[in-house]
Coordinates of C-alpha atoms in Angstrom, one line a residue:
M26 CA -29.3 7.3 -90.1
V27 CA -25.7 7.1 -91.5
R28 CA -24.4 5.6 -88.3
E29 CA -27.2 3.0 -88.3
L30 CA -26.3 2.1 -91.9
E31 CA -22.7 1.8 -90.9
R32 CA -23.5 -0.5 -88.0
T33 CA -25.8 -2.6 -90.1
S34 CA -23.2 -2.9 -92.9
A35 CA -20.4 -3.9 -90.4
I36 CA -22.6 -6.6 -88.9
K37 CA -23.3 -8.1 -92.3
G38 CA -19.6 -7.9 -93.4
L39 CA -19.8 -5.0 -95.8
N40 CA -18.2 -1.6 -95.2
A41 CA -20.5 1.3 -96.0
S42 CA -17.6 2.6 -98.1
D43 CA -18.0 -0.3 -100.6
F44 CA -20.9 1.5 -102.2
P45 CA -20.9 5.3 -102.8
E46 CA -22.9 7.6 -100.5
T47 CA -24.8 8.8 -103.5
A48 CA -26.5 5.3 -103.7
P49 CA -28.3 5.0 -100.4
A50 CA -30.3 2.0 -101.6
A51 CA -27.2 0.0 -102.7
N52 CA -26.8 -1.9 -99.4
P53 CA -30.4 -3.2 -99.1
V54 CA -30.6 -4.0 -102.8
F55 CA -27.3 -5.8 -102.7
F56 CA -28.2 -8.0 -99.7
R57 CA -31.7 -8.7 -101.0
T58 CA -30.7 -9.6 -104.5
Y59 CA -27.0 -10.6 -104.9
S60 CA -25.5 -11.6 -101.6
R61 CA -25.6 -15.4 -101.2
R62 CA -25.8 -17.1 -97.8
T63 CA -22.6 -19.0 -97.0
E64 CA -21.4 -21.0 -93.9
K65 CA -19.8 -17.8 -92.7
G66 CA -22.9 -15.6 -93.2
R67 CA -23.9 -13.4 -96.1
E68 CA -21.4 -12.6 -98.9
T69 CA -19.7 -9.2 -98.9
W70 CA -19.4 -7.2 -102.1
E71 CA -15.8 -8.3 -102.4
E72 CA -16.7 -11.9 -102.1
V73 CA -19.4 -11.6 -104.8
C74 CA -16.8 -10.0 -107.1
D75 CA -14.4 -12.9 -106.4
R76 CA -17.1 -15.5 -107.0
T77 CA -18.6 -14.1 -110.2
V78 CA -15.3 -13.1 -111.9
A79 CA -13.9 -16.6 -111.1
G80 CA -16.9 -18.0 -112.8
L81 CA -16.4 -15.8 -115.9
K82 CA -12.8 -16.8 -116.0
K83 CA -13.6 -20.5 -116.0
L84 CA -16.5 -20.1 -118.5
G85 CA -14.6 -17.8 -120.9
K86 CA -11.2 -19.4 -120.4
L87 CA -9.9 -15.9 -119.7
T88 CA -6.3 -14.9 -119.3
S89 CA -4.9 -13.5 -116.0
E90 CA -4.8 -10.0 -117.5
E91 CA -8.5 -10.3 -118.7
T92 CA -9.6 -11.6 -115.3
E93 CA -7.8 -8.9 -113.4
L94 CA -9.4 -6.2 -115.6
L95 CA -12.9 -7.6 -115.1
H96 CA -12.4 -7.9 -111.3
R97 CA -11.1 -4.3 -111.1
M98 CA -13.9 -2.9 -113.2
Q99 CA -16.6 -4.7 -111.2
S100 CA -15.1 -4.1 -107.7
Q101 CA -15.0 -0.4 -108.6
L102 CA -18.6 -0.4 -109.9
K103 CA -17.5 0.7 -113.3
A104 CA -18.8 -2.4 -115.2
L105 CA -20.8 -5.3 -113.8
A106 CA -21.7 -8.8 -114.8
S107 CA -25.4 -9.3 -115.5
G108 CA -27.8 -9.4 -112.5
R109 CA -28.5 -13.1 -113.0
W110 CA -24.7 -13.8 -113.1
L111 CA -24.2 -11.7 -109.9
W112 CA -26.5 -14.2 -108.2
V113 CA -25.5 -17.6 -109.7
G114 CA -22.2 -16.9 -111.3
G115 CA -19.3 -19.0 -110.0
S116 CA -21.6 -21.2 -108.0
K117 CA -21.7 -25.0 -108.2
W118 CA -25.3 -24.8 -109.2
I119 CA -24.7 -23.0 -112.5
E120 CA -22.1 -25.5 -113.6
Q121 CA -24.8 -28.2 -113.9
P122 CA -26.1 -28.4 -117.5
E123 CA -29.8 -28.4 -116.4
N124 CA -29.2 -25.1 -114.8
F125 CA -27.4 -23.2 -117.6
S126 CA -30.5 -21.1 -118.4
G127 CA -30.4 -19.6 -115.0
A128 CA -27.6 -17.3 -116.2
Y129 CA -29.8 -15.7 -118.7
N130 CA -32.1 -12.8 -118.1
C131 CA -34.6 -13.5 -120.9
S132 CA -36.0 -16.4 -123.0
S133 CA -38.7 -17.0 -125.7
T134 CA -40.7 -20.0 -126.5
N135 CA -43.4 -20.8 -129.1
I136 CA -46.5 -22.2 -127.3
F137 CA -47.6 -25.3 -129.2
D138 CA -47.6 -28.1 -126.7
W139 CA -47.8 -28.8 -122.9
R140 CA -44.0 -29.1 -122.7
A141 CA -43.7 -25.4 -123.6
F142 CA -45.7 -24.5 -120.5
G143 CA -43.5 -26.6 -118.3
L144 CA -40.4 -25.1 -119.9
L145 CA -41.5 -21.6 -119.1
M146 CA -42.2 -22.5 -115.4
D147 CA -38.8 -24.2 -115.2
L148 CA -37.1 -21.1 -116.7
A149 CA -38.9 -18.8 -114.4
M150 CA -37.9 -20.8 -111.3
M151 CA -34.3 -20.4 -112.4
G152 CA -34.8 -16.6 -112.5
C153 CA -35.0 -16.3 -116.2
G154 CA -37.5 -13.9 -117.8
T155 CA -40.1 -15.8 -119.9
G156 CA -41.3 -14.9 -123.3
A157 CA -44.2 -16.8 -124.9
V158 CA -45.3 -16.4 -128.5
L159 CA -49.0 -17.1 -128.7
E160 CA -49.9 -16.6 -132.3
P161 CA -52.6 -18.8 -133.8
K162 CA -50.2 -20.9 -135.9
Y163 CA -48.7 -22.1 -132.6
I164 CA -51.5 -22.3 -130.0
N165 CA -53.8 -24.0 -132.6
Q166 CA -51.6 -27.0 -132.3
L167 CA -52.6 -27.5 -128.7
P168 CA -55.1 -30.4 -128.3
P169 CA -58.7 -29.6 -127.3
I170 CA -59.5 -29.9 -123.6
R171 CA -61.5 -33.2 -123.2
N172 CA -61.4 -33.9 -119.4
R173 CA -62.9 -32.0 -116.5
L174 CA -60.4 -31.9 -113.7
L175 CA -61.7 -32.1 -110.1
V176 CA -58.7 -31.2 -107.9
E177 CA -58.3 -32.3 -104.3
L178 CA -55.3 -31.4 -102.1
Q179 CA -53.9 -34.1 -99.9
G180 CA -51.1 -33.9 -97.2
E181 CA -49.6 -30.7 -95.7
I182 CA -46.5 -29.1 -97.0
G183 CA -43.4 -29.9 -95.0
T184 CA -44.7 -32.9 -93.1
T185 CA -42.4 -35.5 -94.7
P186 CA -39.0 -35.6 -92.9
A187 CA -36.2 -34.2 -95.2
Q188 CA -34.4 -37.5 -95.6
L189 CA -37.6 -39.3 -96.8
R190 CA -38.9 -36.7 -99.3
R191 CA -39.2 -37.7 -102.9
E192 CA -37.4 -35.2 -105.2
E193 CA -39.1 -36.2 -108.4
T194 CA -42.8 -35.9 -109.1
E195 CA -44.7 -39.1 -109.5
L196 CA -48.0 -39.6 -111.3
K197 CA -50.2 -42.6 -110.7
V198 CA -53.4 -43.3 -112.6
E199 CA -56.1 -45.7 -111.6
G200 CA -59.3 -45.6 -113.7
N201 CA -60.6 -42.0 -113.7
R202 CA -58.4 -41.1 -110.7
A203 CA -54.9 -39.6 -110.8
I204 CA -52.6 -38.9 -108.0
I205 CA -49.7 -36.4 -108.4
Y206 CA -47.0 -36.7 -105.8
V207 CA -45.3 -33.4 -105.9
G208 CA -41.5 -33.7 -105.8
D209 CA -39.4 -31.5 -103.5
S210 CA -37.3 -29.8 -106.3
R211 CA -37.6 -27.3 -109.0
Q212 CA -38.2 -30.1 -111.5
G213 CA -40.7 -31.6 -109.1
W214 CA -42.8 -28.4 -109.1
V215 CA -42.6 -28.1 -112.9
K216 CA -43.5 -31.7 -113.6
S217 CA -46.5 -31.5 -111.3
Y218 CA -47.8 -28.4 -113.1
Q219 CA -47.2 -30.0 -116.5
N220 CA -48.8 -33.2 -115.4
L221 CA -52.0 -31.4 -114.4
L222 CA -52.2 -29.7 -117.8
E223 CA -51.6 -33.0 -119.6
L224 CA -54.4 -34.7 -117.7
S225 CA -56.9 -32.3 -119.2
T226 CA -56.3 -33.8 -122.7
D227 CA -55.3 -37.4 -121.7
E228 CA -57.3 -39.9 -123.7
R229 CA -57.1 -42.6 -121.1
F230 CA -60.0 -41.2 -119.1
S231 CA -63.7 -41.8 -119.8
A232 CA -65.2 -39.3 -117.3
D233 CA -64.3 -36.4 -115.0
V234 CA -60.8 -36.9 -113.6
Q235 CA -60.4 -36.9 -109.9
V236 CA -57.0 -35.4 -109.4
V237 CA -55.3 -35.7 -106.0
I238 CA -52.4 -33.4 -105.4
E239 CA -50.1 -34.9 -102.6
L240 CA -48.0 -32.0 -101.1
S241 CA -46.4 -33.6 -98.0
D242 CA -43.0 -34.0 -99.7
V243 CA -42.6 -30.3 -100.5
R244 CA -40.2 -28.5 -98.1
P245 CA -41.7 -25.9 -95.8
V246 CA -41.4 -22.1 -95.8
G247 CA -37.9 -20.9 -94.8
E248 CA -35.9 -24.0 -95.5
P249 CA -32.7 -23.3 -97.5
L250 CA -32.4 -24.0 -101.2
K251 CA -28.8 -25.3 -101.1
G252 CA -28.1 -25.2 -104.8
F253 CA -29.9 -22.2 -106.2
G254 CA -29.7 -20.2 -103.0
G255 CA -32.3 -18.5 -100.9
V256 CA -35.1 -20.2 -99.0
A257 CA -38.2 -22.1 -100.0
N258 CA -41.6 -20.4 -99.9
P259 CA -44.4 -22.6 -101.3
V260 CA -47.1 -20.3 -100.0
K261 CA -48.9 -20.2 -103.3
L262 CA -48.2 -23.7 -104.6
A263 CA -51.4 -25.3 -103.4
E264 CA -53.5 -22.7 -105.1
L265 CA -51.8 -23.2 -108.4
Y266 CA -53.5 -26.5 -109.1
H267 CA -57.0 -25.3 -108.3
R268 CA -56.6 -22.2 -110.4
C269 CA -55.1 -24.0 -113.4
A270 CA -57.9 -26.6 -113.3
A271 CA -60.5 -23.8 -113.3
I272 CA -59.0 -22.3 -116.4
L273 CA -58.8 -25.6 -118.2
N274 CA -62.3 -26.6 -117.2
K275 CA -63.7 -23.5 -118.8
A276 CA -62.3 -24.5 -122.1
L277 CA -63.8 -28.0 -122.0
G278 CA -64.6 -29.3 -125.5
R279 CA -62.4 -26.8 -127.3
Q280 CA -58.8 -25.5 -127.7
L281 CA -57.4 -22.9 -125.4
N282 CA -57.5 -19.3 -126.6
S283 CA -54.5 -17.0 -126.3
V284 CA -55.7 -15.3 -123.0
E285 CA -56.3 -18.7 -121.3
C286 CA -52.7 -19.7 -122.4
C287 CA -51.5 -16.4 -120.8
L288 CA -53.4 -17.2 -117.6
L289 CA -51.9 -20.7 -117.3
I290 CA -48.4 -19.4 -117.7
D291 CA -49.0 -16.5 -115.4
E292 CA -50.5 -18.6 -112.6
A293 CA -47.2 -20.4 -112.5
A294 CA -45.5 -17.0 -112.4
V295 CA -47.6 -15.9 -109.4
T296 CA -46.5 -19.0 -107.5
I297 CA -42.9 -18.3 -108.3
V298 CA -43.0 -14.6 -107.4
A299 CA -44.7 -15.4 -104.1
G300 CA -41.8 -17.8 -103.4
N301 CA -39.3 -14.9 -103.7
I302 CA -37.4 -16.5 -106.7
R303 CA -37.4 -13.2 -108.5
R304 CA -39.6 -10.4 -109.7
S305 CA -42.1 -11.0 -112.4
A306 CA -40.5 -10.7 -115.8
G307 CA -42.6 -11.9 -118.7
I308 CA -43.7 -11.0 -122.2
R309 CA -46.5 -12.5 -124.1
Q310 CA -46.7 -11.9 -127.9
G311 CA -50.0 -12.3 -129.6
D312 CA -51.3 -11.8 -133.1
S313 CA -52.2 -8.2 -134.1
N314 CA -55.7 -9.4 -135.2
D315 CA -56.4 -11.2 -131.9
L316 CA -58.9 -8.9 -130.2
L317 CA -59.2 -11.2 -127.2
F318 CA -55.5 -10.9 -126.6
S319 CA -55.4 -7.2 -127.4
N320 CA -58.1 -6.4 -124.8
A321 CA -57.2 -8.9 -122.2
K322 CA -56.1 -6.3 -119.6
D323 CA -58.8 -3.7 -120.4
N324 CA -60.7 -2.6 -117.2
L325 CA -58.5 -5.0 -115.1
W326 CA -59.3 -2.7 -112.1
Q327 CA -63.0 -2.3 -111.5
Q328 CA -65.0 0.0 -109.1
D329 CA -68.0 -1.3 -107.1
A330 CA -71.1 0.6 -106.1
N331 CA -69.4 2.1 -103.1
G332 CA -66.5 3.4 -105.0
N333 CA -64.0 0.8 -103.9
W334 CA -61.5 -0.4 -106.5
R335 CA -60.8 -4.1 -106.9
I336 CA -58.9 -6.2 -109.5
D337 CA -60.8 -8.9 -111.4
P338 CA -59.6 -12.0 -109.5
E339 CA -60.0 -14.2 -112.6
R340 CA -57.6 -12.0 -114.5
D341 CA -55.3 -10.9 -111.7
A342 CA -52.4 -13.2 -112.8
L343 CA -52.2 -11.3 -116.2
R344 CA -50.3 -8.6 -114.4
M345 CA -47.3 -11.0 -114.3
A346 CA -46.4 -10.1 -117.9
N347 CA -46.4 -7.5 -120.6
H348 CA -48.7 -8.2 -123.6
S349 CA -47.4 -7.2 -127.0
R350 CA -49.2 -7.5 -130.4
V351 CA -47.2 -8.8 -133.3
F352 CA -47.8 -7.1 -136.7
H353 CA -46.6 -9.1 -139.7
Y354 CA -47.0 -6.1 -141.9
K355 CA -45.7 -2.6 -141.1
P356 CA -48.3 -1.0 -138.9
T357 CA -49.9 2.2 -140.1
L358 CA -49.5 5.5 -138.5
E359 CA -53.1 5.3 -137.1
E360 CA -52.4 1.8 -135.6
C361 CA -49.3 3.2 -133.9
I362 CA -51.2 6.1 -132.5
D363 CA -53.9 3.9 -131.2
A364 CA -51.3 1.7 -129.6
V365 CA -49.7 4.6 -127.8
R366 CA -53.1 5.9 -126.7
K367 CA -54.0 2.5 -125.3
Q368 CA -50.7 2.4 -123.4
Y369 CA -51.4 5.9 -122.0
Y370 CA -54.7 4.8 -120.5
S371 CA -53.9 1.2 -119.4
G372 CA -50.1 0.8 -119.5
E373 CA -50.7 -1.9 -122.1
G374 CA -51.0 -2.0 -125.9
A375 CA -47.4 -2.4 -127.0
I376 CA -46.9 -3.4 -130.6
Q377 CA -44.1 -5.1 -132.6
W378 CA -43.3 -4.9 -136.2
A379 CA -42.3 -8.5 -136.8
G380 CA -40.3 -7.7 -140.0
E381 CA -37.9 -5.5 -138.0
A382 CA -37.5 -8.1 -135.3
V383 CA -36.8 -10.9 -137.7
A384 CA -34.3 -8.7 -139.6
R385 CA -32.4 -7.9 -136.4
A386 CA -32.3 -11.6 -135.6
N387 CA -30.9 -12.4 -139.0
C388 CA -28.2 -9.7 -139.0
D389 CA -25.6 -12.4 -140.0
L390 CA -27.3 -12.5 -143.4
L391 CA -28.5 -8.9 -143.7
L392 CA -25.0 -7.4 -143.7
T393 CA -25.8 -4.1 -145.3
S394 CA -28.5 -1.4 -144.9
A395 CA -29.6 -2.0 -148.5
L396 CA -30.1 -5.8 -147.9
K397 CA -32.1 -5.0 -144.7
V398 CA -34.4 -2.5 -146.5
E399 CA -34.9 -5.0 -149.4
F400 CA -35.8 -7.8 -146.9
L401 CA -38.2 -5.6 -145.0
Q402 CA -40.0 -4.7 -148.2
A403 CA -40.3 -8.4 -149.0
Y404 CA -41.5 -9.2 -145.5
N405 CA -44.2 -6.5 -145.6
Q406 CA -45.5 -8.1 -148.9
G407 CA -45.6 -11.5 -147.3
K408 CA -42.7 -12.7 -149.4
A409 CA -39.9 -13.1 -146.8
K410 CA -39.5 -16.8 -147.3
E411 CA -39.2 -16.4 -151.1
W412 CA -36.6 -13.6 -150.5
F413 CA -34.4 -15.8 -148.4
Q414 CA -34.7 -18.7 -150.8
E415 CA -33.7 -16.5 -153.7
N416 CA -30.8 -14.8 -152.0
Y417 CA -29.6 -17.7 -149.8
P418 CA -30.4 -20.9 -151.7
H419 CA -28.0 -22.9 -149.6
I420 CA -30.2 -22.6 -146.4
N421 CA -32.2 -25.7 -145.9
S422 CA -35.9 -25.7 -145.1
E423 CA -35.6 -26.3 -141.4
E424 CA -33.1 -23.5 -140.9
L425 CA -35.3 -21.2 -143.0
E426 CA -38.4 -21.8 -140.9
H427 CA -36.3 -21.1 -137.8
R428 CA -35.0 -17.9 -139.1
L429 CA -38.5 -16.7 -140.1
A430 CA -39.8 -17.6 -136.6
R431 CA -37.4 -15.4 -134.7
V432 CA -40.0 -12.9 -133.6
G433 CA -39.4 -13.8 -130.0
L434 CA -35.7 -13.3 -130.1
N435 CA -36.0 -9.6 -130.4
P436 CA -39.4 -8.6 -128.8
C437 CA -38.3 -5.0 -128.0
G438 CA -38.9 -3.6 -131.5
K439 CA -41.9 -1.6 -130.3

C-alpha cells in the first residue's frame, strides 16, 4: 500500500514525504480539493504554497520577512491559509472584483427580495458558504406569487460550439411566453435561476406563463473551467428549473413561507454540489416562533409498509443546510433542553440567542464586560435600539439598523 502511494504521488508530482505518514488521507484530500490543474499537470504542494503565499503577499502588501515566514509555516504544515484561499489564492480569477467573495468561507444575507436568492447561488458557485436569515420581517417583504409557471426544456446541454456560446443569460418575453437562454458562465446560471423566480411575480403576464429554458449554450460535463478551476458538471441544472417552478406554483396567490424559501435556496445548492463546486455549506436562520421552520426536517426519512427507508423527495433539498432558530429573548432552560433533545433525535434544532450574536458583532462599541452585560439586558427587554441611541447618540439611523440586524454575522452562538 505504501509503495503504491509513493508511485501515485510521484506520478502526480508530489513526494510522499511532503505530508506526514500519520496523515494517510492527506494526498487524496490535497489533490481532490486544493491542487489546481495547470499546463504542466496538477500542482504539487510546493507549488500551492508558492501560489497562495504570493497571493497573500500581494493582497496584504507584506514585507519579504513576513512572506518568508508565511511560506515556511505553510510548507511545514504548521499554519495554513484558509481552505478557500488554498484553492483560489494567487490565481488570476480571485483578482477580479466580481470574484472576491470566493476567498471567503461564509456569508450571510437577509432574504427580502429575489436578488437575495440570486446572490446566494452566486456565492455558493464561488465556493462560499451561504447563510440566509428568514425571519418574518424579511421574507414578508417578498411579493406574493401571482403567476403559474409551466416550464419546458429546450436544447441539449453542450450542443452549441464553444466559440458560439452566449456567456450571459438572455430573457425574452412575448405575451404570456418567456424564453430564458441560459448563459455559459457562473453569472449565466445565476441569472437564469433568478429570472425564473422573478417571472413568478412579474405583473406583465395575464395568464399562466409558458417558460422555455434553452440549455444548448451550457458547456458539457467535463469541460474545464479556466478561471475558477475544475471542470463543468451541469448534471442537475435542467432539474433546477422544474423543481423551483413546482415550489413557486404551490404558493400561488400568497407569499412564500420560510420553508419554501429554504427549498428554493437549497435546490440551487443541490445543483452546485452535484457540479462538484464544493460540499454543501449552508445555514438558514428562522424565527424561534416559526413552527413550520422549526419542524421542517422532522421525519425527513420515512419507512414504507415493507420496512424500506426513503427520504421525502419534496424535502430532500433541505439537507443542504443547517436550520437554526433565532431567539430575540434569552431562551429559557426548558427551551434549551428541548433544543438539545431535538438535536439528539434528528440532528436539527439548533438555537441562537440573538442578543449574544449582536453583541459579538458590535464588539467595537461594547468594549468592556460591563457594557456587554448592560446591552444584553437591554436586548432581552426589547430595548436594544434605545440603549444604542442613549449610549452612542452619534450613530445615524441607517448604521443603527445595520448593527441591530447583525444576527447573521455570528450565527454560531448556539
